[in-house]
DNA sequence: TTCCCCCGTCGAAGCGCTTCGACGTCACGC
DNA sequence: GCGTGACGTCGAAGCGCTTCGACGGGGGAA
């Protein structure tokens, strides 16, 4: 293994000079720097991560805690993880993958052993048991999602409430007066996943504001459940013409079910969704949707963390404005005379 | 921060004794060990990962390289990643997440800086540019998937060839004489992804062996492409009664398309698939399938790596036998008189 | 009883890097 | 012309842990 002393000897300088040339923490003459860089290349030098971490008390590793639970859409998680890794690399950091399963103990472990410098936590619950720990930890963290009491924490997410509102407003502007929300599986609400609830809030608020009749229907992530919900909607709200879907796996089955029940999208029924663009585009009828900007959230989370590591203050809350893309699943309400 | 010397003082022993008590590399009397463990708990001691890595030249971190490409089924990757993390934790290791994008340079970096002790590489291509590097690296690695020349490497995967055979044999036993394989998107074959090709090999070999008429059809991952393939199959092989699908996103759309073309599954057409059980179970018609055992592959990959790290020899190739689960999509061929 | 060896523990020497203080040199201002 | 910084570099002191060699003591073999 080639070490910093080898480089130093080869370049005719002291090890500390090599270190400073690498870190830029002290001025080094252009000429010396060139010589050092040449030696590094020639010898193929790579600083030892452990030694560096020990001496500098910085590991240049971020922890990313991913959820495993039922009812969350896996591709979104993956896309998010990839964007975190990519963003982290831009800042010369790596990413350690932790599962939710490890829980608080896992967070404490990687933080206390100085394995990581900072943490990103996904799938935050309204009353997440990890919150006190994250507040107490000496390492900065960023949460994806908003808990009930976000004070003292840094949180970022799509503004799901605004997303819910946006979907309803879109339908209202198209003339729809009776709308329904097909939401996440019941267990997601039961455990208090913030984003699911916020969609409901936004949906309901916008419907009330606009004087629309509305209802909310949690739905299991199966085609059969989708079918049941479709039947129920028809039975209970025969005047229904607008549906908002916030449940990825059910989007396509639901549209199919409506079709089989004699409701054509968008002729008889307009559908909007909150889901990844990729999904919205690949349904039989491309769906007007608010995108889940996982890539942007991931990148922004890393930026926030880097600022915090650098000692800069960052806002406690970052809400990304929803953007709705018009596709083929929405149309003005057909007025029945 | 509480360090090993603090624990040592508190327990009335020397730091080295604490270290040995922790690692078990030298015998420590039961009584002393108890005292040390009590001190550790009381003081909340956690060994500093960097210091440990520096002194022991073991970071206790594994690198996991995940693919990002088109045509691979994301939930499988995620499930695999989670199983690697879980298995690694059982061996007191953590997992560093790398993206394919980082390429060879990324592998070299984490290996040469001693950030990781070993590597797991997913989505190996037949002529993967990373192979020479992996052979040359001083750290052990395990590949998920088999390249063209696996000598000197440790590889593990589902036996996709056997899986292809199994699907055909099942159809043959049910009396089907004309079969087709709907495979991965063309680009997957173009770039030489081994597992896709092996399915084709197995499929073709078994069909030939059984004297079945067969054809192979790569297929884009979109409902429209599925529909086109279905139409093409009907046109070109009117006697077709058995289909093997190795393309997750297309499984359901394909069955739908057949339905719309007047072919009922399994009455007119038997379908088997190679895909995650979770998907096979959630199609309109639950599909008889060979599962992709991502969880098992992940866990086994970690075990292999641990053995290699421990100096034990491991087999170069580990092929997991395919297992077919009978569901509703297969039936004996209806003999037309 | 004596010798030897093994058990349990200690002390010290690093692992490879960063960082702090120090020092010489040069340019600039007064 | 001399003080005063700033610049560029060096040496040494760790960072917290593991590990090697050593050593005292006790038990078994001879």
XYZ file of C-alpha atoms (C1' of nucleotides) in Angstrom:
734
model
C 0.000 0.000 0.000
C 1.289 3.400 -0.923
C 0.926 5.967 1.806
C 1.274 9.649 2.248
C 4.891 9.367 3.364
C 5.723 7.593 0.121
C 4.201 10.412 -1.844
C 6.009 12.958 0.296
C 9.374 11.302 -0.229
C 8.764 10.936 -3.951
C 7.831 14.585 -4.282
C 10.582 15.774 -1.979
C 8.291 17.364 0.589
C 6.975 16.522 4.028
C 3.819 14.478 4.592
C 2.012 17.452 6.005
C 2.616 19.352 2.816
C 1.033 16.549 0.845
C -1.913 16.608 3.162
C -2.335 20.339 2.757
C -1.987 20.093 -0.974
C -4.795 17.562 -0.957
C -7.130 19.349 1.384
C -6.319 22.903 0.376
C -6.477 23.948 4.002
C -3.237 25.858 3.715
C -1.690 27.570 0.744
C 0.781 25.507 -1.242
C 2.851 26.922 -4.071
C 1.653 26.030 -7.520
C 4.928 24.329 -8.326
C 4.938 22.127 -5.257
C 1.334 21.194 -5.811
C 2.111 20.104 -9.349
C 4.960 17.977 -8.156
C 2.822 16.365 -5.478
C 0.005 15.682 -7.865
C 2.408 14.069 -10.286
C 3.772 11.841 -7.534
C 0.267 10.882 -6.473
C -0.622 9.871 -9.986
C 2.613 8.060 -10.547
C 2.421 6.072 -7.336
C -1.326 5.573 -7.492
C -1.791 6.945 -4.027
C -5.190 6.733 -2.279
C -5.586 8.064 1.221
C -6.703 5.417 3.679
C -10.295 6.132 4.627
C -9.970 4.882 8.172
C -6.832 6.855 8.901
C -8.387 9.935 7.454
C -11.538 9.471 9.506
C -9.557 8.944 12.653
C -7.353 11.967 12.240
C -9.957 14.339 10.939
C -13.025 12.969 12.717
C -14.837 13.033 9.412
C -15.691 9.830 7.649
C -17.180 11.397 4.532
C -19.998 8.902 4.703
C -23.703 9.619 5.006
C -26.232 7.164 6.365
C -29.406 6.603 4.412
C -32.253 4.844 6.190
C -34.714 3.280 3.778
C -38.162 1.964 4.631
C -39.201 -1.607 4.122
C -42.789 -1.411 5.036
C -45.893 -2.423 3.274
C -47.704 0.215 1.285
C -44.784 2.241 0.073
C -43.880 2.242 -3.561
C -40.511 0.576 -3.995
C -39.329 2.232 -7.220
C -39.702 5.619 -5.578
C -37.479 4.530 -2.740
C -34.896 3.181 -5.130
C -34.909 6.272 -7.268
C -34.491 8.323 -4.181
C -31.597 6.230 -2.929
C -29.817 6.516 -6.239
C -30.232 10.250 -6.281
C -28.833 10.489 -2.764
C -25.790 8.449 -3.745
C -25.237 10.540 -6.850
C -25.569 13.804 -4.984
C -23.356 12.602 -2.175
C -20.612 11.676 -4.604
C -20.656 15.172 -5.985
C -19.622 16.263 -2.527
C -17.053 13.546 -2.161
C -19.161 11.520 0.202
C -20.341 7.934 0.184
C -23.605 6.457 1.378
C -24.158 3.742 3.937
C -27.422 1.893 3.514
C -29.480 1.144 6.595
C -32.859 -0.468 6.809
C -35.736 0.777 8.883
C -35.545 -2.544 10.637
C -32.392 -1.539 12.408
C -34.394 1.138 14.124
C -33.052 3.592 16.627
C -30.265 1.301 17.690
C -28.938 1.297 14.155
C -28.961 5.057 13.955
C -27.214 5.360 17.267
C -24.652 2.798 16.267
C -23.509 4.406 13.038
C -23.544 7.835 14.624
C -21.719 6.909 17.830
C -19.061 4.833 16.137
C -18.396 7.779 13.848
C -19.056 5.535 10.895
C -21.088 8.321 9.344
C -20.996 12.084 9.547
C -24.679 12.680 9.004
C -27.986 10.911 8.391
C -30.870 10.949 5.962
C -34.038 9.311 7.227
C -36.861 8.354 4.892
C -40.477 7.515 5.598
C -40.820 9.584 8.731
C -43.958 8.928 10.732
C -46.032 11.597 12.419
C -44.917 10.374 15.823
C -41.718 8.716 14.829
C -39.886 7.078 17.719
C -36.586 8.116 16.192
C -37.225 11.825 16.529
C -35.871 12.304 20.063
C -32.787 10.360 19.112
C -32.208 12.432 15.998
C -32.540 15.582 18.031
C -30.081 14.340 20.623
C -27.490 12.988 18.195
C -24.384 15.073 17.756
C -24.576 14.532 14.011
C -26.757 16.450 11.600
C -29.694 14.762 9.938
C -32.336 15.446 7.341
C -35.752 13.838 7.366
C -37.691 13.020 4.261
C -41.222 13.790 5.294
C -42.682 15.807 8.121
C -43.447 14.489 11.583
C -46.025 16.053 13.887
C -43.460 18.126 15.741
C -40.675 19.021 13.341
C -39.144 21.736 15.544
C -35.399 21.396 15.837
C -35.188 19.045 12.885
C -34.533 19.580 9.212
C -37.286 18.184 7.009
C -37.888 18.134 3.316
C -40.599 16.677 1.128
C -43.030 17.293 -1.626
C -45.819 19.514 -0.333
C -48.362 16.702 -0.294
C -51.112 18.881 1.048
C -50.692 21.274 -1.848
C -50.537 18.274 -4.157
C -53.888 17.066 -2.906
C -55.310 20.528 -3.337
C -53.889 20.884 -6.792
C -55.546 17.683 -7.965
C -58.931 18.743 -6.648
C -58.634 22.264 -8.012
C -57.820 20.888 -11.396
C -60.918 18.712 -11.326
C -63.035 21.602 -10.026
C -61.860 23.853 -12.827
C -62.938 21.184 -15.289
C -66.415 21.379 -13.842
C -66.439 18.321 -11.641
C -68.597 18.657 -8.540
C -68.378 15.239 -6.921
C -64.925 13.839 -6.258
C -63.306 10.989 -4.378
C -59.818 10.262 -3.128
C -58.522 6.725 -3.419
C -55.694 6.704 -0.938
C -52.977 4.514 0.480
C -53.658 1.219 2.253
C -55.292 1.611 5.672
C -52.178 0.594 7.552
C -50.352 3.574 6.151
C -52.833 5.899 7.827
C -52.952 3.849 10.967
C -49.254 4.175 11.555
C -49.475 7.869 10.873
C -47.438 8.319 7.773
C -47.481 12.036 7.381
C -47.574 12.370 3.628
C -50.624 10.181 3.229
C -52.531 12.218 5.770
C -51.469 15.483 4.222
C -52.878 14.453 0.904
C -56.184 13.786 2.603
C -56.051 17.184 4.296
C -55.346 18.978 1.072
C -57.933 17.001 -0.826
C -60.636 17.661 1.743
C -59.755 21.305 2.253
C -59.803 22.077 -1.444
C -63.043 20.178 -1.964
C -64.714 22.029 0.902
C -63.397 25.338 -0.294
C -64.751 24.691 -3.766
C -68.056 23.401 -2.493
C -67.482 19.933 -3.954
C -68.930 16.768 -2.533
C -66.053 14.511 -1.571
C -65.123 11.251 0.070
C -61.936 9.471 1.014
C -61.204 5.773 0.512
C -58.093 4.024 1.703
C -57.340 1.078 -0.529
C -55.197 -2.030 -0.307
C -52.525 -2.411 -2.947
C -54.216 -5.143 -4.950
C -56.319 -5.259 -8.113
C -59.126 -6.906 -6.175
C -59.202 -4.092 -3.662
C -59.202 -1.591 -6.499
C -62.196 -3.271 -7.999
C -64.035 -3.227 -4.676
C -63.359 0.469 -4.208
C -64.563 1.217 -7.726
C -67.802 -0.637 -7.101
C -68.284 1.057 -3.796
C -67.737 4.487 -5.290
C -70.326 3.877 -7.965
C -72.807 2.655 -5.447
C -72.310 5.393 -2.888
C -71.618 8.351 -5.157
C -73.427 7.786 -8.436
C -72.824 11.406 -9.403
C -69.058 10.953 -9.088
C -67.057 12.319 -12.010
C -63.643 13.067 -10.536
C -61.183 10.767 -8.801
C -57.823 11.481 -7.213
C -55.576 8.457 -6.755
C -52.740 8.414 -4.278
C -51.766 4.771 -4.386
C -49.366 3.661 -7.072
C -50.062 -0.047 -7.408
C -53.782 0.539 -7.639
C -53.812 3.237 -10.286
C -53.993 1.008 -13.312
C -56.283 -1.665 -11.822
C -58.635 1.057 -10.690
C -58.954 2.561 -14.152
C -59.520 -0.937 -15.524
C -62.187 -1.574 -12.931
C -63.986 1.632 -13.799
C -63.849 0.639 -17.437
C -65.407 -2.716 -16.706
C -68.116 -0.999 -14.727
C -68.953 1.054 -17.763
C -67.166 4.260 -16.857
C -64.731 5.445 -19.517
C -61.761 7.598 -18.555
C -61.827 10.512 -19.261
C -65.227 10.617 -20.903
C -67.308 9.645 -17.897
C -64.698 10.012 -15.219
C -61.655 12.231 -14.863
C -58.717 10.810 -12.944
C -55.736 12.595 -11.453
C -52.994 10.924 -9.472
C -50.091 11.675 -7.195
C -47.415 9.293 -8.377
C -44.093 9.077 -10.223
C -44.273 10.425 -13.764
C -42.925 7.160 -15.007
C -45.995 5.352 -13.740
C -48.470 8.011 -14.878
C -47.126 7.785 -18.402
C -47.304 4.030 -18.641
C -50.875 3.400 -17.698
C -53.264 2.401 -20.451
C -54.705 5.893 -20.277
C -51.827 8.231 -19.425
C -52.824 9.926 -16.205
C -52.816 13.615 -15.366
C -50.630 13.630 -12.290
C -48.595 15.433 -9.709
C -45.130 13.918 -9.840
C -43.245 12.606 -6.823
C -39.930 14.397 -7.312
C -37.791 11.742 -5.636
C -34.661 12.712 -7.480
C -34.959 16.333 -6.523
C -35.802 15.516 -2.921
C -32.767 13.263 -2.668
C -30.411 15.812 -4.124
C -31.806 18.600 -1.977
C -31.562 16.471 1.145
C -27.886 15.942 0.488
C -27.326 19.650 -0.140
C -28.989 20.470 3.153
C -26.813 17.983 4.959
C -23.662 19.369 3.389
C -24.568 22.849 4.492
C -25.202 21.634 8.000
C -21.887 19.794 8.025
C -20.268 22.992 6.873
C -21.787 24.855 9.784
C -24.273 26.829 7.732
C -27.797 27.203 9.043
C -30.551 25.733 6.919
C -34.308 26.171 7.065
C -36.107 23.621 9.216
C -38.755 22.970 6.602
C -38.362 22.630 2.862
C -41.586 21.988 0.990
C -41.318 21.341 -2.719
C -44.171 22.854 -4.687
C -46.251 20.250 -6.533
C -46.442 20.403 -10.298
C -49.281 18.909 -12.213
C -48.795 17.448 -15.657
C -51.835 17.274 -17.878
C -52.317 13.934 -19.597
C -55.154 11.992 -21.154
C -57.140 11.055 -18.067
C -58.852 14.368 -17.423
C -61.558 16.158 -19.382
C -64.264 18.744 -18.732
C -67.347 17.310 -17.122
C -69.934 16.220 -19.623
C -73.086 17.990 -18.543
C -76.075 15.745 -18.341
C -79.061 17.868 -19.240
C -16.591 10.715 23.447
C -15.877 7.713 25.593
C -12.916 5.673 24.435
C -11.350 2.382 25.179
C -8.974 3.832 27.736
C -11.957 5.176 29.678
C -13.495 1.747 29.745
C -10.179 0.220 30.760
C -9.720 2.619 33.638
C -13.305 2.146 34.789
C -12.930 -1.625 34.751
C -9.463 -1.582 36.259
C -7.747 -3.265 33.349
C -5.545 -2.235 30.450
C -6.921 -1.071 27.099
C -5.597 -4.134 25.367
C -7.583 -6.338 27.706
C -10.739 -4.465 26.800
C -9.910 -4.933 23.150
C -9.375 -8.653 23.604
C -12.543 -8.979 25.600
C -14.400 -7.363 22.754
C -12.834 -9.286 19.912
C -12.361 -12.587 21.672
C -8.983 -12.981 20.032
C -7.352 -13.935 23.292
C -8.826 -15.647 26.299
C -10.117 -13.370 29.031
C -11.340 -14.641 32.374
C -15.052 -14.735 32.785
C -14.889 -12.388 35.748
C -12.851 -9.735 33.954
C -15.080 -9.943 30.935
C -18.144 -9.328 33.057
C -16.535 -6.306 34.629
C -15.545 -4.923 31.251
C -18.971 -5.460 29.797
C -20.531 -3.707 32.743
C -18.209 -0.734 32.270
C -19.003 -0.615 28.573
C -22.701 -0.517 29.258
C -22.374 1.980 32.022
C -20.230 4.372 30.045
C -22.034 3.784 26.752
C -18.819 2.966 24.966
C -18.748 2.520 21.176
C -15.502 1.774 19.414
C -14.575 4.393 16.859
C -15.039 2.854 13.432
C -12.189 4.759 11.832
C -9.704 3.911 14.543
C -10.712 0.307 14.405
C -10.371 0.213 10.661
C -6.972 1.836 10.795
C -5.559 -0.467 13.427
C -7.088 -3.677 12.178
C -7.201 -2.956 8.453
C -10.781 -4.112 8.451
C -13.565 -1.626 7.971
C -16.418 -4.079 8.436
C -18.141 -2.513 5.481
C -19.198 -4.201 2.254
C -19.754 -2.380 -1.006
C -22.911 -3.122 -2.937
C -23.034 -1.974 -6.544
C -26.589 -1.652 -7.810
C -27.641 -1.265 -11.431
C -29.581 1.695 -12.717
C -30.206 0.618 -16.221
C -33.289 0.334 -18.268
C -34.961 -3.037 -18.451
C -34.246 -4.294 -14.975
C -37.012 -4.687 -12.502
C -36.494 -2.208 -9.678
C -38.317 -3.986 -6.843
C -36.068 -6.986 -7.315
C -33.006 -4.808 -6.927
C -34.394 -3.204 -3.818
C -35.366 -6.487 -2.268
C -31.933 -7.761 -2.995
C -30.268 -4.730 -1.452
C -32.325 -5.061 1.687
C -31.451 -8.704 2.021
C -27.765 -7.904 1.636
C -27.956 -5.275 4.345
C -29.821 -7.610 6.652
C -27.400 -10.459 6.081
C -24.402 -8.179 6.455
C -25.667 -6.944 9.791
C -25.863 -10.500 11.029
C -22.120 -10.607 10.483
C -21.549 -7.239 12.055
C -20.943 -5.537 8.761
C -22.467 -2.489 7.124
C -23.196 -1.844 3.480
C -21.999 1.006 1.322
C -24.235 1.728 -1.623
C -22.617 2.380 -4.985
C -24.296 2.956 -8.296
C -23.331 1.313 -11.527
C -22.699 4.808 -12.777
C -19.574 5.089 -10.712
C -18.125 2.318 -12.767
C -14.702 0.834 -12.342
C -13.292 3.980 -10.838
C -15.833 3.743 -8.030
C -14.904 0.164 -7.286
C -11.254 0.973 -7.261
C -11.784 3.938 -5.033
C -13.657 2.177 -2.252
C -11.306 -0.780 -2.417
C -8.060 1.176 -2.510
C -9.019 3.609 0.213
C -9.899 0.616 2.377
C -13.375 2.024 2.802
C -14.734 -1.468 2.255
C -13.436 -4.948 2.892
C -15.252 -6.661 0.077
C -17.639 -6.063 -2.802
C -20.909 -7.367 -4.150
C -21.586 -6.513 -7.778
C -25.043 -6.844 -9.292
C -26.153 -6.989 -12.889
C -22.989 -8.483 -14.282
C -22.733 -8.427 -18.059
C -21.331 -11.232 -20.156
C -18.309 -9.139 -21.011
C -18.331 -6.843 -18.082
C -15.555 -4.241 -18.143
C -15.228 -4.531 -14.398
C -14.114 -8.138 -14.439
C -10.363 -7.578 -14.849
C -10.483 -5.018 -12.076
C -12.343 -7.344 -9.742
C -9.796 -10.040 -10.415
C -6.913 -7.685 -9.736
C -8.337 -6.111 -6.604
C -6.852 -7.260 -3.344
C -10.332 -7.494 -1.839
C -12.758 -10.350 -2.255
C -15.878 -9.905 -4.305
C -19.013 -11.778 -5.266
C -20.851 -11.250 -8.514
C -24.578 -11.601 -8.875
C -24.898 -13.168 -12.255
C -22.466 -14.984 -14.477
C -20.154 -13.362 -17.011
C -18.784 -15.155 -20.026
C -15.510 -16.014 -18.325
C -16.171 -16.506 -14.643
C -12.875 -18.192 -13.862
C -11.182 -16.733 -10.825
C -14.330 -14.989 -9.677
C -17.075 -15.966 -7.292
C -20.518 -15.848 -8.883
C -23.977 -16.616 -7.663
C -27.397 -16.456 -9.239
C -30.594 -18.243 -9.917
C -29.950 -20.913 -12.502
C -31.772 -19.043 -15.230
C -31.084 -21.667 -17.834
C -32.708 -24.297 -15.666
C -35.522 -21.861 -15.002
C -36.165 -21.505 -18.712
C -36.083 -25.262 -19.087
C -38.395 -25.781 -16.162
C -41.004 -23.481 -17.644
C -40.932 -25.264 -20.988
C -40.944 -28.711 -19.440
C -43.960 -27.795 -17.393
C -45.794 -26.668 -20.518
C -44.674 -29.771 -22.398
C -45.943 -32.020 -19.655
C -49.299 -30.298 -19.912
C -49.382 -31.274 -23.551
C -48.415 -28.011 -25.186
C -46.535 -28.421 -28.452
C -46.035 -24.866 -29.670
C -44.466 -22.397 -27.254
C -43.030 -18.911 -27.278
C -40.748 -16.958 -24.986
C -41.527 -13.310 -24.404
C -38.230 -11.990 -23.134
C -36.550 -8.882 -21.854
C -36.269 -5.669 -23.873
C -33.864 -5.929 -26.810
C -31.277 -3.663 -25.203
C -30.867 -6.172 -22.387
C -29.714 -8.768 -24.897
C -27.658 -6.292 -26.837
C -25.575 -5.394 -23.846
C -25.168 -9.042 -23.045
C -26.897 -9.439 -19.755
C -26.149 -13.011 -18.937
C -29.314 -14.048 -17.195
C -31.555 -12.969 -20.049
C -29.524 -14.989 -22.500
C -29.457 -18.016 -20.255
C -33.214 -18.065 -20.102
C -33.276 -18.123 -23.868
C -30.760 -20.963 -23.926
C -32.734 -23.018 -21.466
C -36.002 -22.277 -23.169
C -34.695 -23.256 -26.585
C -32.807 -26.308 -25.384
C -35.804 -27.720 -23.562
C -38.122 -26.996 -26.467
C -35.768 -28.715 -28.903
C -35.290 -31.641 -26.587
C -39.027 -32.054 -26.237
C -39.638 -31.616 -29.951
C -41.717 -28.467 -29.409
C -42.015 -25.687 -31.934
C -40.683 -22.539 -30.304
C -39.853 -18.910 -30.901
C -38.254 -16.119 -28.909
C -39.495 -12.525 -28.740
C -37.700 -9.730 -26.937
C -40.214 -7.158 -25.798
C -40.057 -3.546 -24.630
C -41.377 -2.855 -21.166
C -44.606 -1.177 -22.201
C -48.215 -2.268 -22.555
C -48.176 -1.209 -26.197
C -45.197 -3.434 -26.911
C -46.914 -6.285 -25.108
C -49.933 -5.871 -27.318
C -47.791 -5.879 -30.457
C -46.021 -9.052 -29.389
C -49.329 -10.731 -28.629
C -50.650 -9.869 -32.078
C -47.464 -11.002 -33.712
C -47.538 -14.335 -31.907
C -51.092 -15.020 -33.011
C -50.252 -14.159 -36.561
C -47.024 -16.112 -36.808
C -47.842 -19.083 -34.595
C -51.586 -19.695 -34.743
C -51.107 -23.084 -33.067
C -49.448 -21.462 -30.031
C -50.763 -22.646 -26.678
C -47.880 -22.061 -24.292
C -46.067 -18.843 -23.413
C -43.119 -18.230 -21.130
C -42.704 -14.634 -19.965
C -39.422 -13.304 -18.694
C -40.197 -9.621 -18.474
C -41.871 -8.332 -15.350
C -43.541 -5.118 -16.503
C -45.076 -6.837 -19.491
C -46.578 -9.853 -17.758
C -49.929 -8.362 -16.914
C -50.353 -6.270 -20.082
C -49.540 -9.335 -22.142
C -52.204 -11.445 -20.502
C -54.659 -8.586 -21.012
C -53.689 -8.342 -24.642
C -54.223 -12.039 -25.210
C -57.602 -11.697 -23.574
C -58.588 -8.912 -25.887
C -57.480 -11.000 -28.828
C -59.863 -13.709 -27.743
C -57.387 -16.011 -26.009
C -58.330 -16.831 -22.435
C -55.658 -17.813 -19.931
C -55.433 -20.672 -19.110
C -58.209 -22.108 -21.263
C -56.750 -21.267 -24.649
C -53.259 -20.350 -23.573
C -51.055 -21.450 -20.695
C -48.638 -18.889 -19.324
C -45.610 -19.403 -17.117
C -43.291 -16.649 -15.996
C -39.922 -16.089 -14.420
C -40.553 -13.245 -12.007
C -40.861 -12.377 -8.316
C -43.600 -14.322 -6.550
C -45.102 -11.083 -5.412
C -45.773 -10.087 -8.999
C -46.982 -13.520 -10.091
C -49.555 -13.533 -7.333
C -50.942 -10.123 -8.083
C -51.753 -10.429 -11.726
C -55.427 -10.714 -12.685
C -54.807 -14.389 -13.355
C -52.202 -15.548 -10.833
C -49.337 -16.871 -12.882
C -47.516 -20.170 -12.579
C -43.970 -18.989 -12.124
C -40.375 -19.599 -11.251
C -39.521 -17.151 -8.493
C -36.542 -14.834 -8.524
C -35.104 -15.632 -5.103
C -33.563 -12.211 -4.520
C -33.597 -12.522 -0.781
C -31.836 -15.831 -0.839
C -29.303 -14.683 -3.404
C -28.487 -11.628 -1.309
C -28.050 -13.600 1.860
C -25.947 -16.247 0.151
C -23.767 -13.631 -1.485
C -22.978 -12.183 1.904
C -22.218 -15.604 3.330
C -19.806 -16.262 0.498
C -18.077 -12.980 1.088
C -17.750 -13.640 4.791
C -16.167 -16.980 4.104
C -13.721 -15.407 1.703
C -12.888 -12.715 4.231
C -12.309 -15.454 6.740
C -9.860 -17.131 4.397
C -12.082 -20.074 3.555
C -12.265 -21.207 -0.037
C -15.653 -21.013 -1.686
C -16.941 -22.480 -4.925
C -16.550 -20.230 -7.931
C -20.084 -20.833 -9.096
C -23.239 -21.080 -7.052
C -26.379 -21.757 -9.050
C -29.650 -21.733 -7.196
C -32.071 -24.351 -8.426
C -35.267 -22.857 -9.837
C -38.561 -23.715 -8.174
C -41.798 -23.518 -10.001
C -45.010 -22.606 -8.245
C -48.198 -23.755 -9.863
C -50.888 -21.084 -10.112
C -53.951 -20.380 -12.193
C -52.351 -19.560 -15.524
C -51.518 -23.071 -16.690
C -53.768 -25.915 -17.777
C -53.538 -29.036 -19.917
C -53.807 -28.329 -23.611
C -57.347 -28.537 -24.877
C -57.114 -30.944 -27.755
C -58.789 -29.711 -30.869
C -60.061 -32.783 -32.730
C 9.873 -31.232 43.655
C 11.111 -29.134 39.311
C 10.291 -27.795 34.653
C 7.347 -26.317 31.139
C 3.596 -24.572 29.148
C -0.577 -22.326 28.864
C -3.743 -18.910 30.596
C -4.767 -14.143 31.423
C -3.066 -9.726 31.385
C -0.125 -5.679 30.420
C 2.746 -2.220 27.909
C 4.207 -0.362 23.891
C 4.424 0.145 19.227
C 2.263 1.272 15.522
C -1.948 1.781 11.723
C -1.866 6.364 8.040
C -3.522 10.582 8.307
C -4.483 15.605 9.908
C -3.348 19.592 12.288
C -1.025 22.758 15.271
C 2.701 25.535 16.190
C 6.969 27.033 14.474
C 10.160 28.874 11.279
C 12.401 30.928 7.344
C 11.641 33.973 3.449
C 9.992 37.594 0.875
C 7.473 41.839 -0.080
C 5.576 45.725 1.510
C 4.789 50.026 4.133
C 6.534 53.598 6.746
C 16.221 50.235 6.391
C 13.609 47.681 9.494
C 9.434 45.925 11.360
C 5.450 43.162 10.042
C 2.691 40.032 8.024
C 1.545 36.609 4.810
C 3.145 32.751 2.475
C 4.968 28.102 2.089
C 6.806 24.405 4.407
C 8.221 21.269 8.150
C 8.196 18.385 12.417
C 5.817 16.353 15.869
C 1.975 15.181 18.325
C -1.808 12.873 18.359
C -6.684 10.553 16.576
C -8.551 5.607 19.156
C -7.817 1.212 18.315
C -5.385 -3.525 17.576
C -1.739 -6.553 18.141
C 2.692 -8.378 19.307
C 5.814 -9.754 22.581
C 6.454 -10.355 27.334
C 5.540 -11.853 31.847
C 3.738 -13.699 36.268
C 1.417 -17.506 38.169
C -0.636 -21.926 38.478
C -1.218 -26.727 37.170
C 0.251 -30.989 35.028
C 3.852 -34.016 33.723
C 8.022 -36.121 34.803
